[in-house]
Amino acid sequence: MADPVVASHLSLVLKAHPTISSPSQFLLQQHSKPMASSLNSAASLRLFASSSSSSSAAARLSLRSTSLSFSSSLKSLAFSTLSRHKRGSAVSVSSTGGFSSVASPKCAASDPDQLKSAREDIKELLKSKFCHPILVRLGWHDAGTYNKNIEEWPRRGGANGSLRFEVELKHAANAGLVNALNLLQHIKDKYSGVTYADLFQLASATAIEEAGGPKIPMKYGRVDVSRPNECPEEGRLPAAGPPSPADHLREVFYRMGLNDKEIVALSGAHTLGRSRPDRSGWGKPETKYTKDGPGAPGGQSWTVQWLKFDNSYFKDIKAKRDEDLLVLPTDAVLFEDPSFKVYAEKYAEDQETFFKDYAEAHAKLSNLGAKFNPPED
């Protein structure tokens, strides 16, 4: 028997998508073959990492799960269509980790109740998989392709869920992020009313908070891109070892509309995670801090307690006394460049200031390039 939700809203759904002649056409457009990659590790590379090799042209196929039934897919489409006509409750994450009504854009692209439930599932995932670093990196890399000089969405890049497509996952800077997508896919399947763009940013902010970091003032309602050809071109993310690290960081982050303080604050997220030479070309295969995990063992971390978010990244780079801790050229330059050094020195001494500035910078990054539904005022 046909689902009553589908039956009652089918005509509205098709009217809202004039280029789609039938429900089956929509499903064929929206669901392609899933990537047959197994989950090898929940450990992270550096949050923004790149190798020197260029990616070969990749087949464009969506990683959207095909486990959704015809009925549930139409329900999701019906919800998306109806949300354009109904303004939902304003949603943001409160300081206690729950959701509350506040003065932020009303969330129609994602269902508020499903966002709340998805956050709880992400917290359980973090407890069992110790995947905080790679989830932070996933959110950063989806948003970090933003170009402030391009107005058109989605060509401008940014937080739009494009990183779920294989063509973008195969960019050199995104090596290993298919593991993060695999970790979250069952949550996306469970909560079809949450967009990929929102899920990636929700997971990133939740990982920071659950690792002991500051509460991130997030907002939700990001719209997803729908096709692989809407992914940004390769080369928009930072490299780990450019010839002129300070110039490179400014070139990339200024293009996003970020400043020196935000560059240094965001770099402090390397207090979490490890770099794996088989993915990024940087770091040791293992150290005394990583050989036993948690999670998959190996890699080289920036800090001793690489699953704890604090200001030890700045302290350890400044001290330079432990050869088992990673310092990339883009890390070292934070204490060499005169402008960067002002903030790096401050954060090494004052964790409270670091947390405040980091939370603001992370929230700003998470919104870059996003198209919100309903639109922002």
Tab-separated table of C-alpha atoms in Angstrom:
chain	number	residue	atom	x	y	z
A	1	MET	CA	0.000	0.000	0.000
A	2	ALA	CA	1.305	3.478	-0.896
A	3	ASP	CA	2.594	5.568	1.976
A	4	PRO	CA	0.067	8.350	2.785
A	5	VAL	CA	2.846	10.951	3.026
A	6	VAL	CA	4.000	10.104	-0.452
A	7	ALA	CA	0.457	9.996	-1.828
A	8	SER	CA	-0.534	13.351	-0.365
A	9	HIS	CA	2.547	15.272	-1.440
A	10	LEU	CA	3.559	13.684	-4.743
A	11	SER	CA	1.940	16.321	-6.921
A	12	LEU	CA	3.547	19.120	-4.890
A	13	VAL	CA	6.921	17.412	-5.166
A	14	LEU	CA	6.761	17.118	-8.945
A	15	LYS	CA	5.533	20.695	-9.378
A	16	ALA	CA	8.493	21.952	-7.363
A	17	HIS	CA	10.880	20.140	-9.735
A	18	PRO	CA	9.672	21.014	-13.268
A	19	THR	CA	12.688	19.358	-14.882
A	20	ILE	CA	11.712	15.998	-13.376
A	21	SER	CA	9.031	14.117	-15.234
A	22	SER	CA	8.603	11.288	-12.772
A	23	PRO	CA	9.617	10.128	-9.295
A	24	SER	CA	11.804	7.435	-10.773
A	25	GLN	CA	13.683	10.043	-12.807
A	26	PHE	CA	14.381	11.954	-9.592
A	27	LEU	CA	15.698	8.841	-7.863
A	28	LEU	CA	17.954	8.037	-10.780
A	29	GLN	CA	19.379	11.536	-10.609
A	30	GLN	CA	19.796	11.503	-6.853
A	31	HIS	CA	21.058	7.996	-6.131
A	32	SER	CA	24.045	6.507	-7.871
A	33	LYS	CA	26.247	3.590	-6.991
A	34	PRO	CA	27.867	3.748	-3.560
A	35	MET	CA	31.630	3.705	-3.331
A	36	ALA	CA	32.965	0.253	-2.553
A	37	SER	CA	35.602	1.480	-0.119
A	38	SER	CA	35.988	-0.285	3.192
A	39	LEU	CA	36.693	1.559	6.424
A	40	ASN	CA	40.371	1.065	7.134
A	41	SER	CA	40.895	3.593	9.875
A	42	ALA	CA	39.189	6.257	11.920
A	43	ALA	CA	42.420	8.136	12.469
A	44	SER	CA	42.983	11.498	10.833
A	45	LEU	CA	45.596	13.142	8.690
A	46	ARG	CA	46.302	16.776	9.366
A	47	LEU	CA	43.098	18.756	9.072
A	48	PHE	CA	44.202	20.444	5.877
A	49	ALA	CA	46.758	18.197	4.184
A	50	SER	CA	47.888	17.776	0.606
A	51	SER	CA	50.372	15.664	-1.279
A	52	SER	CA	52.438	16.838	-4.204
A	53	SER	CA	50.857	14.406	-6.636
A	54	SER	CA	47.871	15.402	-8.732
A	55	SER	CA	44.711	13.355	-8.704
A	56	SER	CA	43.760	11.527	-11.853
A	57	ALA	CA	40.386	12.232	-13.391
A	58	ALA	CA	37.823	10.428	-11.269
A	59	ALA	CA	34.488	8.986	-12.257
A	60	ARG	CA	31.705	11.149	-10.991
A	61	LEU	CA	29.514	9.104	-8.792
A	62	SER	CA	27.529	9.980	-5.743
A	63	LEU	CA	28.238	8.428	-2.378
A	64	ARG	CA	24.659	8.928	-1.377
A	65	SER	CA	23.374	5.642	-0.003
A	66	THR	CA	21.101	3.560	-2.196
A	67	SER	CA	19.678	1.752	0.805
A	68	LEU	CA	16.821	4.233	0.973
A	69	SER	CA	13.633	2.759	-0.366
A	70	PHE	CA	11.528	4.398	-3.089
A	71	SER	CA	9.036	5.421	-0.446
A	72	SER	CA	11.540	6.915	1.976
A	73	SER	CA	13.248	8.791	-0.851
A	74	LEU	CA	9.976	10.399	-1.823
A	75	LYS	CA	9.341	11.255	1.822
A	76	SER	CA	12.677	13.027	1.907
A	77	LEU	CA	11.871	14.894	-1.287
A	78	ALA	CA	8.431	15.789	0.015
A	79	PHE	CA	9.963	17.166	3.199
A	80	SER	CA	12.453	19.197	1.196
A	81	THR	CA	9.706	20.628	-0.982
A	82	LEU	CA	7.337	21.389	1.860
A	83	SER	CA	10.101	23.077	3.820
A	84	ARG	CA	10.241	25.761	1.172
A	85	HIS	CA	6.678	26.661	2.044
A	86	LYS	CA	6.968	26.305	5.820
A	87	ARG	CA	9.420	28.196	8.019
A	88	GLY	CA	10.670	25.902	10.748
A	89	SER	CA	11.899	26.712	14.239
A	90	ALA	CA	15.166	28.550	14.606
A	91	VAL	CA	17.827	26.077	15.658
A	92	SER	CA	21.308	26.241	17.133
A	93	VAL	CA	23.434	24.191	19.481
A	94	SER	CA	23.281	25.439	23.062
A	95	SER	CA	26.189	25.526	25.478
A	96	THR	CA	24.904	22.337	27.040
A	97	GLY	CA	25.000	20.512	23.743
A	98	GLY	CA	21.245	20.434	23.191
A	99	PHE	CA	19.179	22.392	20.718
A	100	SER	CA	17.327	25.550	21.618
A	101	SER	CA	15.295	28.248	19.875
A	102	VAL	CA	17.429	31.346	19.418
A	103	ALA	CA	17.787	34.232	17.004
A	104	SER	CA	19.434	32.363	14.149
A	105	PRO	CA	18.310	31.487	10.609
A	106	LYS	CA	15.281	29.205	10.631
A	107	CYS	CA	16.254	25.704	9.637
A	108	ALA	CA	14.264	24.268	6.755
A	109	ALA	CA	16.914	22.412	4.749
A	110	SER	CA	17.409	20.035	7.700
A	111	ASP	CA	14.843	18.774	10.174
A	112	PRO	CA	15.566	20.179	13.687
A	113	ASP	CA	14.563	17.013	15.539
A	114	GLN	CA	16.680	14.853	13.257
A	115	LEU	CA	19.648	17.185	13.749
A	116	LYS	CA	19.331	16.759	17.499
A	117	SER	CA	19.176	12.971	17.216
A	118	ALA	CA	22.038	12.875	14.716
A	119	ARG	CA	24.210	14.802	17.171
A	120	GLU	CA	23.602	12.180	19.845
A	121	ASP	CA	24.532	9.415	17.400
A	122	ILE	CA	27.729	11.288	16.489
A	123	LYS	CA	28.655	11.508	20.170
A	124	GLU	CA	28.277	7.730	20.491
A	125	LEU	CA	30.356	7.242	17.341
A	126	LEU	CA	33.132	9.363	18.818
A	127	LYS	CA	33.152	7.282	22.001
A	128	SER	CA	33.551	4.020	20.120
A	129	LYS	CA	35.756	5.002	17.151
A	130	PHE	CA	37.925	7.847	18.531
A	131	CYS	CA	37.401	9.587	15.201
A	132	HIS	CA	37.361	13.208	16.412
A	133	PRO	CA	40.235	14.413	14.181
A	134	ILE	CA	38.966	13.026	10.893
A	135	LEU	CA	35.445	14.362	11.477
A	136	VAL	CA	36.857	17.825	12.149
A	137	ARG	CA	38.868	17.553	8.945
A	138	LEU	CA	35.813	16.464	6.949
A	139	GLY	CA	33.874	19.578	7.933
A	140	TRP	CA	36.858	21.824	7.278
A	141	HIS	CA	37.542	20.406	3.830
A	142	ASP	CA	33.926	20.708	2.729
A	143	ALA	CA	33.855	24.376	3.765
A	144	GLY	CA	37.466	25.264	2.950
A	145	THR	CA	37.020	25.333	-0.824
A	146	TYR	CA	35.166	28.659	-0.573
A	147	ASN	CA	36.253	31.508	-2.838
A	148	LYS	CA	34.927	34.897	-1.723
A	149	ASN	CA	35.599	36.307	-5.195
A	150	ILE	CA	32.960	34.072	-6.779
A	151	GLU	CA	29.378	34.988	-5.969
A	152	GLU	CA	27.515	32.189	-7.752
A	153	TRP	CA	26.459	29.167	-5.697
A	154	PRO	CA	27.725	26.450	-5.786
A	155	ARG	CA	30.615	27.492	-8.035
A	156	ARG	CA	32.000	29.542	-5.138
A	157	GLY	CA	32.608	26.332	-3.142
A	158	GLY	CA	32.168	26.123	0.602
A	159	ALA	CA	29.966	24.112	2.968
A	160	ASN	CA	27.584	22.514	0.504
A	161	GLY	CA	28.064	18.758	0.939
A	162	SER	CA	30.037	18.345	-2.293
A	163	LEU	CA	32.726	16.325	-0.513
A	164	ARG	CA	30.446	13.289	-0.561
A	165	PHE	CA	31.153	12.832	-4.288
A	166	GLU	CA	34.035	10.639	-5.389
A	167	VAL	CA	35.433	13.211	-7.808
A	168	GLU	CA	36.172	15.561	-4.882
A	169	LEU	CA	37.159	12.820	-2.443
A	170	LYS	CA	39.916	11.915	-4.896
A	171	HIS	CA	41.539	15.335	-4.611
A	172	ALA	CA	45.001	14.841	-3.102
A	173	ALA	CA	44.219	17.032	-0.091
A	174	ASN	CA	41.254	14.796	0.779
A	175	ALA	CA	43.214	11.546	1.021
A	176	GLY	CA	41.599	9.252	3.589
A	177	LEU	CA	38.400	11.276	4.014
A	178	VAL	CA	36.355	8.484	2.464
A	179	ASN	CA	36.807	6.854	5.885
A	180	ALA	CA	35.067	9.799	7.545
A	181	LEU	CA	32.223	9.582	5.052
A	182	ASN	CA	31.866	5.864	5.705
A	183	LEU	CA	31.685	6.536	9.432
A	184	LEU	CA	28.837	9.009	8.981
A	185	GLN	CA	26.897	7.329	6.180
A	186	HIS	CA	24.749	5.174	8.454
A	187	ILE	CA	23.774	8.318	10.378
A	188	LYS	CA	22.841	10.050	7.110
A	189	ASP	CA	20.791	7.009	6.079
A	190	LYS	CA	19.014	7.057	9.428
A	191	TYR	CA	18.263	10.788	9.304
A	192	SER	CA	17.384	11.528	5.695
A	193	GLY	CA	15.985	14.912	6.749
A	194	VAL	CA	19.505	16.182	7.490
A	195	THR	CA	21.575	17.476	4.575
A	196	TYR	CA	25.123	16.274	4.012
A	197	ALA	CA	26.329	19.872	4.328
A	198	ASP	CA	24.773	20.179	7.786
A	199	LEU	CA	25.867	16.692	8.848
A	200	PHE	CA	29.521	17.361	7.994
A	201	GLN	CA	29.550	20.614	9.977
A	202	LEU	CA	27.567	19.114	12.856
A	203	ALA	CA	30.064	16.253	13.115
A	204	SER	CA	33.029	18.624	13.007
A	205	ALA	CA	31.740	20.922	15.751
A	206	THR	CA	30.579	18.021	17.924
A	207	ALA	CA	34.019	16.396	17.664
A	208	ILE	CA	35.702	19.582	18.921
A	209	GLU	CA	33.304	19.896	21.843
A	210	GLU	CA	33.482	16.223	22.823
A	211	ALA	CA	37.295	16.394	22.821
A	212	GLY	CA	37.138	19.084	25.495
A	213	GLY	CA	37.145	22.107	23.217
A	214	PRO	CA	34.916	25.176	23.242
A	215	LYS	CA	31.239	25.185	22.341
A	216	ILE	CA	30.872	26.246	18.729
A	217	PRO	CA	28.005	28.676	17.963
A	218	MET	CA	26.658	26.696	15.029
A	219	LYS	CA	23.641	27.270	12.817
A	220	TYR	CA	22.017	24.855	10.392
A	221	GLY	CA	19.962	24.807	7.228
A	222	ARG	CA	22.705	24.379	4.603
A	223	VAL	CA	21.559	23.234	1.182
A	224	ASP	CA	23.352	20.353	-0.575
A	225	VAL	CA	24.677	20.405	-4.100
A	226	SER	CA	23.073	17.632	-6.085
A	227	ARG	CA	25.574	16.549	-8.743
A	228	PRO	CA	29.298	15.722	-8.977
A	229	ASN	CA	29.807	18.383	-11.644
A	230	GLU	CA	29.034	20.975	-8.977
A	231	CYS	CA	32.179	20.067	-7.018
A	232	PRO	CA	34.964	22.674	-6.888
A	233	GLU	CA	38.130	22.164	-8.891
A	234	GLU	CA	41.172	20.709	-7.150
A	235	GLY	CA	43.733	23.022	-5.580
A	236	ARG	CA	41.693	25.224	-3.243
A	237	LEU	CA	42.881	23.646	0.039
A	238	PRO	CA	46.180	24.415	1.810
A	239	ALA	CA	49.307	22.351	1.239
A	240	ALA	CA	51.438	21.079	4.121
A	241	GLY	CA	54.887	22.105	2.882
A	242	PRO	CA	54.731	24.988	0.395
A	243	PRO	CA	57.935	26.910	-0.477
A	244	SER	CA	56.706	30.035	1.329
A	245	PRO	CA	54.436	28.830	4.151
A	246	ALA	CA	53.245	32.254	5.376
A	247	ASP	CA	52.441	33.476	1.869
A	248	HIS	CA	50.676	30.228	1.062
A	249	LEU	CA	48.520	30.291	4.180
A	250	ARG	CA	47.488	33.880	3.504
A	251	GLU	CA	46.764	33.192	-0.148
A	252	VAL	CA	44.439	30.308	0.701
A	253	PHE	CA	42.746	31.672	3.809
A	254	TYR	CA	42.425	35.255	2.586
A	255	ARG	CA	40.622	33.831	-0.454
A	256	MET	CA	38.084	32.449	2.030
A	257	GLY	CA	37.738	35.842	3.712
A	258	LEU	CA	39.677	34.881	6.860
A	259	ASN	CA	42.375	36.954	8.565
A	260	ASP	CA	45.685	36.300	10.349
A	261	LYS	CA	44.086	35.788	13.765
A	262	GLU	CA	41.650	33.242	12.325
A	263	ILE	CA	44.446	31.437	10.456
A	264	VAL	CA	46.403	30.962	13.680
A	265	ALA	CA	43.351	30.059	15.776
A	266	LEU	CA	42.196	27.434	13.278
A	267	SER	CA	45.721	26.004	13.060
A	268	GLY	CA	45.360	25.240	16.762
A	269	ALA	CA	42.950	22.431	15.899
A	270	HIS	CA	46.039	20.377	15.117
A	271	THR	CA	46.088	19.693	18.810
A	272	LEU	CA	43.880	16.834	17.578
A	273	GLY	CA	44.963	14.104	15.209
A	274	ARG	CA	47.888	12.542	13.434
A	275	SER	CA	49.532	12.730	10.029
A	276	ARG	CA	50.113	9.502	8.131
A	277	PRO	CA	52.919	9.438	5.557
A	278	ASP	CA	51.058	6.951	3.362
A	279	ARG	CA	48.302	9.547	2.893
A	280	SER	CA	49.880	12.991	3.123
A	281	GLY	CA	53.566	12.247	2.660
A	282	TRP	CA	54.284	13.823	6.055
A	283	GLY	CA	55.090	12.445	9.473
A	284	LYS	CA	56.481	9.193	10.856
A	285	PRO	CA	54.777	5.812	10.442
A	286	GLU	CA	54.389	5.694	14.228
A	287	THR	CA	55.694	7.224	17.446
A	288	LYS	CA	55.610	6.378	21.123
A	289	TYR	CA	52.433	8.450	21.325
A	290	THR	CA	50.580	6.702	18.486
A	291	LYS	CA	51.857	3.122	18.259
A	292	ASP	CA	49.094	1.801	20.496
A	293	GLY	CA	46.198	3.927	19.256
A	294	PRO	CA	43.497	4.579	20.397
A	295	GLY	CA	41.804	3.720	17.163
A	296	ALA	CA	44.059	2.400	14.420
A	297	PRO	CA	47.672	2.719	15.580
A	298	GLY	CA	50.354	4.728	13.799
A	299	GLY	CA	51.035	8.130	12.347
A	300	GLN	CA	52.686	11.122	13.971
A	301	SER	CA	50.741	13.522	16.167
A	302	TRP	CA	51.271	17.218	16.824
A	303	THR	CA	50.643	16.749	20.559
A	304	VAL	CA	51.088	14.077	23.204
A	305	GLN	CA	47.368	13.797	23.991
A	306	TRP	CA	46.153	13.979	20.429
A	307	LEU	CA	42.490	13.336	21.259
A	308	LYS	CA	42.299	16.207	23.744
A	309	PHE	CA	41.472	19.701	22.506
A	310	ASP	CA	43.530	22.320	24.344
A	311	ASN	CA	46.332	24.806	23.602
A	312	SER	CA	49.181	22.285	23.773
A	313	TYR	CA	49.727	22.583	19.989
A	314	PHE	CA	51.064	26.100	20.478
A	315	LYS	CA	53.072	25.168	23.548
A	316	ASP	CA	54.722	22.194	21.849
A	317	ILE	CA	55.595	24.057	18.643
A	318	LYS	CA	57.132	26.867	20.670
A	319	ALA	CA	59.153	24.445	22.814
A	320	LYS	CA	60.422	22.297	19.890
A	321	ARG	CA	61.799	19.754	22.320
A	322	ASP	CA	60.122	16.487	21.307
A	323	GLU	CA	61.163	14.885	18.023
A	324	ASP	CA	58.199	12.509	18.204
A	325	LEU	CA	55.820	15.445	17.770
A	326	LEU	CA	55.119	16.710	14.272
A	327	VAL	CA	55.916	20.263	13.197
A	328	LEU	CA	55.113	21.028	9.562
A	329	PRO	CA	56.441	24.122	7.773
A	330	THR	CA	52.953	25.634	8.040
A	331	ASP	CA	53.064	25.005	11.798
A	332	ALA	CA	56.538	26.407	12.418
A	333	VAL	CA	55.765	29.601	10.526
A	334	LEU	CA	53.197	30.574	13.143
A	335	PHE	CA	56.087	31.466	15.467
A	336	GLU	CA	58.275	32.900	12.690
A	337	ASP	CA	55.986	35.311	10.861
A	338	PRO	CA	55.670	38.556	12.893
A	339	SER	CA	51.894	38.872	12.514
A	340	PHE	CA	51.132	35.200	13.126
A	341	LYS	CA	53.515	35.122	16.103
A	342	VAL	CA	51.480	37.687	18.057
A	343	TYR	CA	48.512	35.311	18.163
A	344	ALA	CA	50.525	32.085	18.517
A	345	GLU	CA	52.351	33.457	21.569
A	346	LYS	CA	49.072	34.599	23.086
A	347	TYR	CA	47.387	31.229	22.566
A	348	ALA	CA	50.368	29.357	24.034
A	349	GLU	CA	49.937	31.364	27.226
A	350	ASP	CA	46.172	31.795	27.397
A	351	GLN	CA	43.943	28.822	26.599
A	352	GLU	CA	40.760	30.756	27.373
A	353	THR	CA	41.551	33.324	24.692
A	354	PHE	CA	42.446	30.563	22.261
A	355	PHE	CA	39.130	28.800	22.897
A	356	LYS	CA	37.166	32.007	22.373
A	357	ASP	CA	38.915	32.906	19.133
A	358	TYR	CA	38.847	29.322	17.878
A	359	ALA	CA	35.095	28.949	18.430
A	360	GLU	CA	34.409	32.132	16.471
A	361	ALA	CA	36.737	31.141	13.630
A	362	HIS	CA	35.357	27.602	13.420
A	363	ALA	CA	31.776	28.866	13.238
A	364	LYS	CA	32.737	31.342	10.506
A	365	LEU	CA	34.520	28.630	8.522
A	366	SER	CA	31.530	26.294	8.800
A	367	ASN	CA	29.269	28.854	7.108
A	368	LEU	CA	31.555	29.798	4.231
A	369	GLY	CA	29.862	29.553	0.852
A	370	ALA	CA	26.782	27.887	2.292
A	371	LYS	CA	23.313	28.544	0.911
A	372	PHE	CA	20.806	28.434	3.739
A	373	ASN	CA	17.150	27.475	3.475
A	374	PRO	CA	15.410	29.720	4.301
A	375	PRO	CA	17.897	32.323	3.044
A	376	GLU	CA	19.912	34.381	5.507
A	377	ASP	CA	18.619	37.879	6.172
